[in-house]
PDB file of C-alpha atoms and ligand atoms in Angstrom:
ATOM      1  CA  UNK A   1      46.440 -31.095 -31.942  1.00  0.00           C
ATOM      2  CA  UNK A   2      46.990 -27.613 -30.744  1.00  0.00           C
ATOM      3  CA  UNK A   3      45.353 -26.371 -27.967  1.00  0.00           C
ATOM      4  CA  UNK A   4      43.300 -22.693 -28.136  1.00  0.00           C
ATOM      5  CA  UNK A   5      45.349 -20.489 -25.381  1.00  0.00           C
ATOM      6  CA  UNK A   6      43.044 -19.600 -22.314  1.00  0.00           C
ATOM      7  CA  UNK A   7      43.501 -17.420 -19.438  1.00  0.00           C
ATOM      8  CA  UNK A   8      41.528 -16.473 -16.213  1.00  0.00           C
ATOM      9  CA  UNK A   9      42.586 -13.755 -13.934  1.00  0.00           C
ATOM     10  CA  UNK A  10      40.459 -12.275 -10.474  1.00  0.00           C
ATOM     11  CA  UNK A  11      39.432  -8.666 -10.234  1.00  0.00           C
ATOM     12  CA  UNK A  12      39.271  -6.491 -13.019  1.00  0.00           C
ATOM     13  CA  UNK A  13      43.147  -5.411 -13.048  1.00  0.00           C
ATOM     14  CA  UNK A  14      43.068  -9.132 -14.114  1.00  0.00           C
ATOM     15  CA  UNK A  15      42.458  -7.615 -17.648  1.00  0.00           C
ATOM     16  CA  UNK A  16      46.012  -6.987 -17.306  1.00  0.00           C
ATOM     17  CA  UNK A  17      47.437 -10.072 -16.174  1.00  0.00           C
ATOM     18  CA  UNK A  18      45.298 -11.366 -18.970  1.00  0.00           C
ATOM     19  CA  UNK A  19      46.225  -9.023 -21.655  1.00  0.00           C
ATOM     20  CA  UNK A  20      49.893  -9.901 -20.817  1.00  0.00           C
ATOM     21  CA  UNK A  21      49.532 -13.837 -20.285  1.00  0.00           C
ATOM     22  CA  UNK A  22      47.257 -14.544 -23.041  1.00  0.00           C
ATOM     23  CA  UNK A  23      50.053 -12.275 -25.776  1.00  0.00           C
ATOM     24  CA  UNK A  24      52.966 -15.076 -24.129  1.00  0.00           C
ATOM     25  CA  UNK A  25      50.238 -18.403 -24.920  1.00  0.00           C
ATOM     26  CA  UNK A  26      49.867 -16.887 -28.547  1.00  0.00           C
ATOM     27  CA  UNK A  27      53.739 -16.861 -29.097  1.00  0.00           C
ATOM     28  CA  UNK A  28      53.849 -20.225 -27.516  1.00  0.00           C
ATOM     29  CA  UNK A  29      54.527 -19.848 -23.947  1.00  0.00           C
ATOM     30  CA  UNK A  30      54.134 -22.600 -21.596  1.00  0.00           C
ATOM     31  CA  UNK A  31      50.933 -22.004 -19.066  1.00  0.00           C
ATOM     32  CA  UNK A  32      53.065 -21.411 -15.799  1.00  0.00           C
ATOM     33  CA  UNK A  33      55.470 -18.911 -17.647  1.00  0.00           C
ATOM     34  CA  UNK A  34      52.110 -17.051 -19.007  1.00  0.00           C
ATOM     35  CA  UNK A  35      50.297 -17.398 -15.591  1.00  0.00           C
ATOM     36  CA  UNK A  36      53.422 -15.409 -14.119  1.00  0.00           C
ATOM     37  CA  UNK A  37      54.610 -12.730 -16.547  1.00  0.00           C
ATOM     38  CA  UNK A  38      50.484 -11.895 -16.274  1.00  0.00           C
ATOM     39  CA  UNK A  39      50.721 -11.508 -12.767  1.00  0.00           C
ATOM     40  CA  UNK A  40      54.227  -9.622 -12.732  1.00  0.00           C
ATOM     41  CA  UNK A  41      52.881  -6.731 -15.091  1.00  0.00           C
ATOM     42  CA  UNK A  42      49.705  -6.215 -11.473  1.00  0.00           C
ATOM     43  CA  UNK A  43      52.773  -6.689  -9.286  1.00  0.00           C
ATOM     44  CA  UNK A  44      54.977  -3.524 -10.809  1.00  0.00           C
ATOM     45  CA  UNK A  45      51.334  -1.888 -10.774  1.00  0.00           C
ATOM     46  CA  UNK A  46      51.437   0.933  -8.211  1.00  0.00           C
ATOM     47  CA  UNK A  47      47.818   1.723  -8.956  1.00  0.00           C
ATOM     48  CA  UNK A  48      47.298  -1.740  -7.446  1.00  0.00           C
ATOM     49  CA  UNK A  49      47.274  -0.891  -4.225  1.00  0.00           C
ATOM     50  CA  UNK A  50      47.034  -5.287  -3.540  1.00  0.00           C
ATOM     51  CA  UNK A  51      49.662  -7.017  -4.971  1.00  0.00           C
ATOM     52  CA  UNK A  52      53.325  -6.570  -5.513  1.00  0.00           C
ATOM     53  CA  UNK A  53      55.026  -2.923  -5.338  1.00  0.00           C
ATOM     54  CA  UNK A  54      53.287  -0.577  -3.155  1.00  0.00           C
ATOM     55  CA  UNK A  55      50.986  -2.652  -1.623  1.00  0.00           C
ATOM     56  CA  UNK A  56      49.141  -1.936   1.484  1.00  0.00           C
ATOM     57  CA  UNK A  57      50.675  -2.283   4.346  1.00  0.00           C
ATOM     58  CA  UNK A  58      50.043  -4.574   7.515  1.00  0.00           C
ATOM     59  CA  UNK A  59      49.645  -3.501  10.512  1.00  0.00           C
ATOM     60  CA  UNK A  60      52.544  -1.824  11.549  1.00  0.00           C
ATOM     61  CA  UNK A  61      53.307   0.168   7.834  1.00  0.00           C
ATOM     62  CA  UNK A  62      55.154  -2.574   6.001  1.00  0.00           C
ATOM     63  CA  UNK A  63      54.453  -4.760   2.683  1.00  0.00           C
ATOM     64  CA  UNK A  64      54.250  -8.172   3.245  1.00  0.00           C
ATOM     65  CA  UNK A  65      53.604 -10.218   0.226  1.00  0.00           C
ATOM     66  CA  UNK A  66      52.706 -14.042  -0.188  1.00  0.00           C
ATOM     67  CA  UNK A  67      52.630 -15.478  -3.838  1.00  0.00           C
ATOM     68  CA  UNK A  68      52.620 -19.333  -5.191  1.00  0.00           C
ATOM     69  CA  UNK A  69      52.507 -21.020  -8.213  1.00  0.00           C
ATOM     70  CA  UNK A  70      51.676 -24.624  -9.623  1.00  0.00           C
ATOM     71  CA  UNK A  71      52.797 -26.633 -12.866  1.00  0.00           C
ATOM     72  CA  UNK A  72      49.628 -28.725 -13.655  1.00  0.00           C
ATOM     73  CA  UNK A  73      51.620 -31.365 -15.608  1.00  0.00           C
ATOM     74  CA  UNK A  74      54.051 -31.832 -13.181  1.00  0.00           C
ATOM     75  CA  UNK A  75      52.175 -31.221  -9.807  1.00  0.00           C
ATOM     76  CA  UNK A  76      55.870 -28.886  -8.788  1.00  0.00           C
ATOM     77  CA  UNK A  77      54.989 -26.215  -6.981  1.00  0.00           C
ATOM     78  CA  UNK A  78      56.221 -23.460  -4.721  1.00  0.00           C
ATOM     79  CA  UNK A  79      55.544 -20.505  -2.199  1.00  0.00           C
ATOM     80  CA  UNK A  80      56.799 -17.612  -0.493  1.00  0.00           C
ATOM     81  CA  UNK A  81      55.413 -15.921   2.262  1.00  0.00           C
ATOM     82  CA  UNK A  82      55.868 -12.828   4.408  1.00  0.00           C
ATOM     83  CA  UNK A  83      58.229 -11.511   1.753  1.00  0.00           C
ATOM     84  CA  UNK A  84      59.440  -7.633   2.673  1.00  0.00           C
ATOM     85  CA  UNK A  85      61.791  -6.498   0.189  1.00  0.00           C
ATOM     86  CA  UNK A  86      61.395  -8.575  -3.140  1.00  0.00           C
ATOM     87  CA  UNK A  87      58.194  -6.893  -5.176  1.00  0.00           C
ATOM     88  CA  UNK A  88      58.357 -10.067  -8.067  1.00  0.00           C
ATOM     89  CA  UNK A  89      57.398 -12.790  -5.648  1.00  0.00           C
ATOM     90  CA  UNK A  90      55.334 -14.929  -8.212  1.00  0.00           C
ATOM     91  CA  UNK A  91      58.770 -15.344  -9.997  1.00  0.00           C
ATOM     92  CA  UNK A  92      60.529 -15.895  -6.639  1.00  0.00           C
ATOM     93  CA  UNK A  93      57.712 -18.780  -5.815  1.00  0.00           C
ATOM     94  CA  UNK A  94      58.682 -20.247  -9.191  1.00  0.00           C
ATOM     95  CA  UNK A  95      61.864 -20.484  -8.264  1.00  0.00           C
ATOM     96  CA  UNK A  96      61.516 -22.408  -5.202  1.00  0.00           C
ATOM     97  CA  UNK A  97      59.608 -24.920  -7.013  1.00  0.00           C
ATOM     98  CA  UNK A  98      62.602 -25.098  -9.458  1.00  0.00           C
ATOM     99  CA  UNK A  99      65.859 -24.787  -7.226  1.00  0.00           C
ATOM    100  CA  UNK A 100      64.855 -26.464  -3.907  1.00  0.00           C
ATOM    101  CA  UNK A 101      63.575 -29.556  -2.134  1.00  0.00           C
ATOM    102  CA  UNK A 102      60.932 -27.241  -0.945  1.00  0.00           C
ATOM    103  CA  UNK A 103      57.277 -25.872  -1.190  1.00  0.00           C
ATOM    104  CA  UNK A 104      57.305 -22.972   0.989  1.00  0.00           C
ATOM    105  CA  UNK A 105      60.146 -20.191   2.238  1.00  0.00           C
ATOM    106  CA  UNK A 106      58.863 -17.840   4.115  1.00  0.00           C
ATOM    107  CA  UNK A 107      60.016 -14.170   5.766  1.00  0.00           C
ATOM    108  CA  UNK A 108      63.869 -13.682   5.613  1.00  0.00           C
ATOM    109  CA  UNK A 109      65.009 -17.250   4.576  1.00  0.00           C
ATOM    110  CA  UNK A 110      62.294 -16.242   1.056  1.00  0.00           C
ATOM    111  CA  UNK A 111      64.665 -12.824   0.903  1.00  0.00           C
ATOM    112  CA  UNK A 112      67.766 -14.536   1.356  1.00  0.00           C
ATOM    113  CA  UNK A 113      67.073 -16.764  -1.401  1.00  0.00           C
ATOM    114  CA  UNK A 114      65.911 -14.390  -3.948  1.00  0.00           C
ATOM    115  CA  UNK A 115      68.861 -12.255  -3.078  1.00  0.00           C
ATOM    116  CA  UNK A 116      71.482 -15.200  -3.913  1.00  0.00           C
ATOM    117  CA  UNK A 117      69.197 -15.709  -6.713  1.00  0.00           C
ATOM    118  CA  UNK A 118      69.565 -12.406  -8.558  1.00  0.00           C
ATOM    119  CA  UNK A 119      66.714 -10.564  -7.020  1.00  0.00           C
ATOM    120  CA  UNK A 120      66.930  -7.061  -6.294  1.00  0.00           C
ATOM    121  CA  UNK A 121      66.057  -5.996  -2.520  1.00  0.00           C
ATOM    122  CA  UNK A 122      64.246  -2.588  -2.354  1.00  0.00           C
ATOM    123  CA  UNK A 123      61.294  -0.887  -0.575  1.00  0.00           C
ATOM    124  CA  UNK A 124      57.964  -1.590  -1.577  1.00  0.00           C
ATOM    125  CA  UNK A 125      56.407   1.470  -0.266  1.00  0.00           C
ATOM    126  CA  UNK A 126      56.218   4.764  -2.121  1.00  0.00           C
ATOM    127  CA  UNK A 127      55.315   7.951  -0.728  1.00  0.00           C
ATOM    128  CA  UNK A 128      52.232   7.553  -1.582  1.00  0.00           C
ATOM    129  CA  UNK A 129      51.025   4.236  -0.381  1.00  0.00           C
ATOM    130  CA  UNK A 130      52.560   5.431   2.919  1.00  0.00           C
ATOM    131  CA  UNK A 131      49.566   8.473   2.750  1.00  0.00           C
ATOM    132  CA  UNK A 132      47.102   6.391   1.862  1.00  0.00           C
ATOM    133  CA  UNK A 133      47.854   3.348   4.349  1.00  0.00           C
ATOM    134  CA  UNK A 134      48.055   6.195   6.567  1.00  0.00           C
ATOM    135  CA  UNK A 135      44.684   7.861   5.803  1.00  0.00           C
ATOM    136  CA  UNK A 136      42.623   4.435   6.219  1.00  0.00           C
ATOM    137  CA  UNK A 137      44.072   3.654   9.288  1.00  0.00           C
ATOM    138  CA  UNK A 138      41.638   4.908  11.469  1.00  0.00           C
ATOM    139  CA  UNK A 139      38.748   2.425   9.389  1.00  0.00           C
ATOM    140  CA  UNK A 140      40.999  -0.450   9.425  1.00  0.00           C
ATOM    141  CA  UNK A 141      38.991  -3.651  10.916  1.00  0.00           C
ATOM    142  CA  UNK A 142      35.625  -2.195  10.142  1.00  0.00           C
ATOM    143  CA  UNK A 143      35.324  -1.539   6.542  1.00  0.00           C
ATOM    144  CA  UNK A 144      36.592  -4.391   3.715  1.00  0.00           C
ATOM    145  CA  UNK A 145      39.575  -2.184   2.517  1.00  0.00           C
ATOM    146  CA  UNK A 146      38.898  -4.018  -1.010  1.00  0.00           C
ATOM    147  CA  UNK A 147      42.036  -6.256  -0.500  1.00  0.00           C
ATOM    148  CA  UNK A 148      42.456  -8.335  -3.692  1.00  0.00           C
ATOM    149  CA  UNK A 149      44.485 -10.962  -4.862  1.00  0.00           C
ATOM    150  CA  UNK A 150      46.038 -11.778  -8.291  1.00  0.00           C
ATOM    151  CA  UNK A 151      45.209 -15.253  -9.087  1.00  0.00           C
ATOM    152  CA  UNK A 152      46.045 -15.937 -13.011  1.00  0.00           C
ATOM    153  CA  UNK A 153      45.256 -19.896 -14.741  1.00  0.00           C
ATOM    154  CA  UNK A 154      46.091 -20.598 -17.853  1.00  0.00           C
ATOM    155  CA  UNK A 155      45.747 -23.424 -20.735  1.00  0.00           C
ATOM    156  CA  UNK A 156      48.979 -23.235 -23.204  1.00  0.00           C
ATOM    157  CA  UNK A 157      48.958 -24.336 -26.485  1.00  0.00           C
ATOM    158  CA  UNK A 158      50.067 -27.864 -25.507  1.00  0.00           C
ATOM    159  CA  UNK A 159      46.909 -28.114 -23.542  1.00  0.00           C
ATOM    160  CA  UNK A 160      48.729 -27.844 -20.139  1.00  0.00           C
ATOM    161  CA  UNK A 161      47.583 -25.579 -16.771  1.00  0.00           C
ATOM    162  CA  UNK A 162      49.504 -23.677 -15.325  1.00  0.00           C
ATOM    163  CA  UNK A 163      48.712 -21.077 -12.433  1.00  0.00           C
ATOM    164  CA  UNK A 164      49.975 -18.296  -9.851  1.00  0.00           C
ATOM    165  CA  UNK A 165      48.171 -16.369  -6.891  1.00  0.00           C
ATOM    166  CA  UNK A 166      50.137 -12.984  -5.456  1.00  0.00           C
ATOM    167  CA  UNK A 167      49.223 -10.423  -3.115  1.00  0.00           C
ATOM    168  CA  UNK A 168      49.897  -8.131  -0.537  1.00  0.00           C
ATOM    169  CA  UNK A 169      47.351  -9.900   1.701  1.00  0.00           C
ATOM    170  CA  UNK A 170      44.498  -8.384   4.075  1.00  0.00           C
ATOM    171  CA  UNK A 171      45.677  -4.690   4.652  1.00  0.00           C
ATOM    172  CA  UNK A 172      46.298  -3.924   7.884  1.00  0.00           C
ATOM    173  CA  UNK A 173      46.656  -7.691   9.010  1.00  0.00           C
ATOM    174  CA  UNK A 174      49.153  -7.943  12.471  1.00  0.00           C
ATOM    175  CA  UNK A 175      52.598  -8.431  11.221  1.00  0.00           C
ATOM    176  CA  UNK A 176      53.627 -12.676  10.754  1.00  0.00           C
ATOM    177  CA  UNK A 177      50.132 -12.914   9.375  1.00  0.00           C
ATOM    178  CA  UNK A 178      50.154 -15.162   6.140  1.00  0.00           C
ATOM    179  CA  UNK A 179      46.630 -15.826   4.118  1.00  0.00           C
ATOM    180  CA  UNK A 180      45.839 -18.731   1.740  1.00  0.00           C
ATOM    181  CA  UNK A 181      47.410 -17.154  -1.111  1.00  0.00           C
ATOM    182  CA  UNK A 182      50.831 -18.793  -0.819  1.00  0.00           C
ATOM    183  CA  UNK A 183      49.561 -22.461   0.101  1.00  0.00           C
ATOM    184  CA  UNK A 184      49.289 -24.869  -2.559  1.00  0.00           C
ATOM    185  CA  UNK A 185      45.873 -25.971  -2.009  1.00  0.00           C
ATOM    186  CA  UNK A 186      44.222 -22.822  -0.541  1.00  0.00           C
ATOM    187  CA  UNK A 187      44.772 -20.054  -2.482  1.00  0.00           C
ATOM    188  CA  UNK A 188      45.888 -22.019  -5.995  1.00  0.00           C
ATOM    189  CA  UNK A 189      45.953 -25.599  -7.263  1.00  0.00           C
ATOM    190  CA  UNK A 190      46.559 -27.266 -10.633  1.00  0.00           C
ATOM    191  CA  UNK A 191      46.807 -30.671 -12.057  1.00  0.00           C
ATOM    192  CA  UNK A 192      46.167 -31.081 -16.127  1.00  0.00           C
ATOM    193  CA  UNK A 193      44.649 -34.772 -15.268  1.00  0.00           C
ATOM    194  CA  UNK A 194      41.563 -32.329 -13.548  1.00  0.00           C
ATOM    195  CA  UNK A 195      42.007 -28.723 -13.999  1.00  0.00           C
ATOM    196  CA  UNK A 196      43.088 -25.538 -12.185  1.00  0.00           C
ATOM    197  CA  UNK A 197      41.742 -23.545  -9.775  1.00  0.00           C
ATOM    198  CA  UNK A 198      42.456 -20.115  -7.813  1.00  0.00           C
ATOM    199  CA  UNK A 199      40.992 -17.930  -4.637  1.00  0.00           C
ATOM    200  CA  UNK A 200      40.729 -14.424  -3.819  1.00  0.00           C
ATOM    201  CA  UNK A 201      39.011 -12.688  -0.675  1.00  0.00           C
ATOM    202  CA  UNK A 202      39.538 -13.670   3.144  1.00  0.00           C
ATOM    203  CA  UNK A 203      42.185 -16.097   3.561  1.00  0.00           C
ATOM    204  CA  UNK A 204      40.899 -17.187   6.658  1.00  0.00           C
ATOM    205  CA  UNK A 205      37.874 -17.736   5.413  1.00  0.00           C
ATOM    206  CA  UNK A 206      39.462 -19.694   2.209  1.00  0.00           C
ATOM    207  CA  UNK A 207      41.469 -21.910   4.178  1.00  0.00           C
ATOM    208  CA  UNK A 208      38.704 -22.917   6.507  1.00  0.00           C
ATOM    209  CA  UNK A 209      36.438 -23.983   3.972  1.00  0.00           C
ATOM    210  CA  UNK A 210      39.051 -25.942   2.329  1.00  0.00           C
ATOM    211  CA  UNK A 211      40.495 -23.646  -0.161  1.00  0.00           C
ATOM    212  CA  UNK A 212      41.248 -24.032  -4.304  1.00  0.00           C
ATOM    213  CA  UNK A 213      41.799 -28.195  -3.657  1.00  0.00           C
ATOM    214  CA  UNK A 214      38.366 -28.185  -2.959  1.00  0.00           C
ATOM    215  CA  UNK A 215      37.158 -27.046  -6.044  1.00  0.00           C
ATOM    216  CA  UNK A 216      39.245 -28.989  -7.832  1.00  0.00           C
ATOM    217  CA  UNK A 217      38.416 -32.460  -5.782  1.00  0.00           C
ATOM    218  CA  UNK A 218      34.521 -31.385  -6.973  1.00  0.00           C
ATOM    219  CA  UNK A 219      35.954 -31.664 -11.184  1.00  0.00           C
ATOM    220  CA  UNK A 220      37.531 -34.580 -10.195  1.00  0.00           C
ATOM    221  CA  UNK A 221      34.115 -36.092  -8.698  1.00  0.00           C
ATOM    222  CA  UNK A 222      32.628 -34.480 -12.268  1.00  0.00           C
ATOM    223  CA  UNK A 223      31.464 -31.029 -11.780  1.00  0.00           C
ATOM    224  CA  UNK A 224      31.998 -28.560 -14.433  1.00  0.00           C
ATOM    225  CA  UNK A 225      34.179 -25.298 -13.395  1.00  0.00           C
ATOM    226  CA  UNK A 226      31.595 -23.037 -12.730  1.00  0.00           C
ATOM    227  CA  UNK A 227      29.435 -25.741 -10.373  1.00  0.00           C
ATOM    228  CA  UNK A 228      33.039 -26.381  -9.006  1.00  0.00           C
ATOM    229  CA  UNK A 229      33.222 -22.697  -7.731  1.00  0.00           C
ATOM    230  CA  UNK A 230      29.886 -22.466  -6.562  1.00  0.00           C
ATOM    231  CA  UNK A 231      30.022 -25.490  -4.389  1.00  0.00           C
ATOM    232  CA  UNK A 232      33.230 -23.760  -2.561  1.00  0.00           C
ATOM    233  CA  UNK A 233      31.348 -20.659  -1.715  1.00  0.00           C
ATOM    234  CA  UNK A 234      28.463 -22.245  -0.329  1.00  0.00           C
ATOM    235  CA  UNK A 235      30.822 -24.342   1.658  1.00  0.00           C
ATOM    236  CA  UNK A 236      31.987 -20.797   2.642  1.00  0.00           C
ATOM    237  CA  UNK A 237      28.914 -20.321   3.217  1.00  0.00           C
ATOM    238  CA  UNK A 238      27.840 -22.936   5.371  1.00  0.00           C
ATOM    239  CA  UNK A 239      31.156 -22.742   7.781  1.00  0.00           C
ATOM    240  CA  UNK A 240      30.104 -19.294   8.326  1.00  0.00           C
ATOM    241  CA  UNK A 241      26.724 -19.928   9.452  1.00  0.00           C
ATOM    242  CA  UNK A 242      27.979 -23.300  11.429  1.00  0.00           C
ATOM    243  CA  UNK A 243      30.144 -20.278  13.397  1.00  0.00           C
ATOM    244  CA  UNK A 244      27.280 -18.043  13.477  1.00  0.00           C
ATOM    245  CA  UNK A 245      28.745 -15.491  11.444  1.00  0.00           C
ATOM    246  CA  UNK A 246      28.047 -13.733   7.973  1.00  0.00           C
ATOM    247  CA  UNK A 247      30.235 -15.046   5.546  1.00  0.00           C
ATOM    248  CA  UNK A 248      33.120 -13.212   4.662  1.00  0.00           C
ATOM    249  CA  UNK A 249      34.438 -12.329   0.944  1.00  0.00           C
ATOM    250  CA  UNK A 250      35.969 -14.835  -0.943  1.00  0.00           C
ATOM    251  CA  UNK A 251      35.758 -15.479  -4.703  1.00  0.00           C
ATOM    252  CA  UNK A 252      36.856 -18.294  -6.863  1.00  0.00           C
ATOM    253  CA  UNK A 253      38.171 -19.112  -9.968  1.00  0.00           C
ATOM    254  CA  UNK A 254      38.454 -22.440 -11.952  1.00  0.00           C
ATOM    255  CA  UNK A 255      39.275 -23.679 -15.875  1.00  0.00           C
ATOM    256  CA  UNK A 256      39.491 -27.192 -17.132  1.00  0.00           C
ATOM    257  CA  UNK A 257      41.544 -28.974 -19.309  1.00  0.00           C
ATOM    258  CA  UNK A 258      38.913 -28.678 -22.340  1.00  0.00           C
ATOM    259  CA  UNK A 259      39.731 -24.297 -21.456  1.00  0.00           C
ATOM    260  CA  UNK A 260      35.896 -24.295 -19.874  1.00  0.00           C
ATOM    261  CA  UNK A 261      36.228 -21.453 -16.984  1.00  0.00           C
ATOM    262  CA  UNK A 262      34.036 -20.477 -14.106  1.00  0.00           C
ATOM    263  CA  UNK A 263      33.824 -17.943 -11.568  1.00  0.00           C
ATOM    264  CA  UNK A 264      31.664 -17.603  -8.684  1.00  0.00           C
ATOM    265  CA  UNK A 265      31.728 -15.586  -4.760  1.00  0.00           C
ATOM    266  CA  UNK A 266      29.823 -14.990  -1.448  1.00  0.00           C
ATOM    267  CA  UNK A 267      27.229 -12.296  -1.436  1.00  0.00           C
ATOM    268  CA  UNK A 268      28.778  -8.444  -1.947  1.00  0.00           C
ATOM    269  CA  UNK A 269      32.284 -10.232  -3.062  1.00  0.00           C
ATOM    270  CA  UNK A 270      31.003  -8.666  -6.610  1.00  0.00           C
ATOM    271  CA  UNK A 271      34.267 -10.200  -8.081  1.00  0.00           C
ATOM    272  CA  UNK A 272      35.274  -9.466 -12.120  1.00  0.00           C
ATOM    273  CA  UNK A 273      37.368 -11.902 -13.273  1.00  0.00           C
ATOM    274  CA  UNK A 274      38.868 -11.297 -16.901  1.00  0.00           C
ATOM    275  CA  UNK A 275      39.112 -14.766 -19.438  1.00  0.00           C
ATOM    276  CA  UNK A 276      41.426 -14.104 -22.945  1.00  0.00           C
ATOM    277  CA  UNK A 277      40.455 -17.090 -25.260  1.00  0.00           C
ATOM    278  CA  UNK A 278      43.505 -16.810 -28.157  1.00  0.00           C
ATOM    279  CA  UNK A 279      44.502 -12.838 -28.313  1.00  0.00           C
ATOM    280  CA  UNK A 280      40.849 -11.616 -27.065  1.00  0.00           C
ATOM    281  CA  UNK A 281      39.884 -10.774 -23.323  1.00  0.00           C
ATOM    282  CA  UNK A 282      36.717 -10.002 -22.124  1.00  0.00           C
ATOM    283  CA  UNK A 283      35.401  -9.324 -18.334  1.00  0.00           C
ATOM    284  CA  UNK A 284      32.954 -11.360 -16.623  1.00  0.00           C
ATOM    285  CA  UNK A 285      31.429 -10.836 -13.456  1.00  0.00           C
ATOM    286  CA  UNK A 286      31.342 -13.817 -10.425  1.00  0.00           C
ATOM    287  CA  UNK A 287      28.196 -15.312  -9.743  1.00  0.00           C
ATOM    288  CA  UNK A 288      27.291 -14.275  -6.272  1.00  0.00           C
ATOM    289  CA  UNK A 289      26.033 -17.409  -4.507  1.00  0.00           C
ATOM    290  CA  UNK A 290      23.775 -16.705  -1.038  1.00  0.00           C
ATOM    291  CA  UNK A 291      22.762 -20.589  -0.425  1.00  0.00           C
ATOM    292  CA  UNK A 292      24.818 -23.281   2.190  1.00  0.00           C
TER     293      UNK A 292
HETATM  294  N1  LIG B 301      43.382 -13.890  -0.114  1.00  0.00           N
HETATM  295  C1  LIG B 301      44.216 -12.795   0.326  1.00  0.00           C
HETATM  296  C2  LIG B 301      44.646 -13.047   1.740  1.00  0.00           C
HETATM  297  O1  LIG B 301      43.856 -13.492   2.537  1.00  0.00           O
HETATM  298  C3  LIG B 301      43.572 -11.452   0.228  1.00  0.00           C
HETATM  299  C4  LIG B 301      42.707 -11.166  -0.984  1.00  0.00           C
HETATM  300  O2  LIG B 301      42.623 -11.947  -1.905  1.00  0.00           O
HETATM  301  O3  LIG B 301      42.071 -10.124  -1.018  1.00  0.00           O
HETATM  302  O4  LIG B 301      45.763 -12.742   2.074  1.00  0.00           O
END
């Protein structure tokens, strides 16, 4: 039996991503290939000033983006991270997970092996994002610079998952920094036997409280997606206060096998995340979640 097409994307240039991914599960796409032709369209985005082509830069002026991606029927997956020069790193994760032995590539060795691979090396600033990372500098550190991810999960018609994170990471972040975005587990994770889930927000903060394999280890033990998501931000939560600190952004995303999605974030996150079900998308808005 055929399965309805379903995809969930953070933020609300996710409508994008969706737009796109959900048009490639109609024609009969498989989930991974939707999940990262969605995200491509945010990464050639200029306007996003998050992901992909001019990005924000880190601390020191330049783009450094981290991206991963996950096959939930085969459990392949790959990274890249600290990526200079190559704007369509979702793809270039993808290919990791198809051509090499490996999960992760990271900084030159990642541009090296687009580069042999057909990928075009160019600058990832414009003019523009120069001015502007330029202008903020002086608030950079006190103010959340709304930093956001592209995380994109989709069901194919087969009934597979498939999913890919990408981003620019933190703005402003020292230079080597790398988030929870490009590590299978933190920012992404996907396996068809339990679902797939995504992160956006502070990677730190992701990774310490266990990241998108937590959320899916909760719809293994039988939570639905949405109680899924919750439970990781209260764990978010709860690390925070156990370090006597407020807890820091960070929003998650989850579907199931059955195409049930759920969204959910720490207090003032206030996350959209856009869900096409078939051709139609629609925006939703992540349940903020203030308890431990
Ligand atoms: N999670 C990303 C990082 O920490 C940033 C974001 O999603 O806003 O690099």
């Amino acid at each position: 039996m055929m399965s309805e097409p379903v995809c969930i994307a953070t933020w609300s240039f996710g409508k994008l991503a969706a737009e796109v991914a959900s048009t490639m599960l109609v024609a009969g796409a498989s989930a991974l290939d939707a999940a990262v032709a969605g995200a491509q369209a945010i990464e050639d985005d200029p306007s996003v000033a998050s992901v992909g082509f001019a990005g924000i830069g880190n601390r020191i002026g330049s783009v450094s983006l981290d991206a991963c991606v996950m096959d939930g029927r085969t459990l392949n997956c790959g990274g890249v991270a600290g990526v200079e020069n190559i704007r369509h790193v979702a793809a270039l994760a993808k290919l990791v997970m198809e051509k090499t032995p490996h999960l992760l590539l990271v900084g030159k060795g990642a541009e090296w092996f687009g580069l042999q691979n057909g990928f075009p090396l160019e600058q990832l600033t414009t003019p523009e994002s120069l001015a502007e990372w330029y202008r903020k500098l002086p608030v950079q550190n006190k103010d959340w610079l709304g930093h956001d991810t592209v995380t994109v999960l989709c069901r194919d018609q087969s009934g597979s998952l498939g999913g890919c994170c990408t981003t620019s990471g933190l703005p402003y972040k020292l230079p080597g920094r790398v988030g929870d975005s490009p590590i299978i587990g933190g920012g992404l994770y996907v396996d068809n036997e339990v679902g797939a889930a995504g992160a956006t927000g502070f990677g730190e903060e992701i990774l310490r409280a266990g990241g998108s394999l937590l959320i899916i280890e909760h719809m293994r033990n039988g939570k639905s997606p949405q109680e899924a998501c919750e439970l990781a931000a209260r764990r978010v939560n709860r690390v925070a206060a156990r370090r006597g600190e407020t807890p820091k952004k960070a929003a998650f995303i989850a579907i199931d096998p059955q195409g049930i999605t759920g969204g959910a974030c720490t207090v003032g996150t206030d996350c959209a995340f856009a869900v096409s079900r078939g051709a139609h998308v629609a925006m939703f808005q992540a349940d903020e979640i203030s308890g431990v």
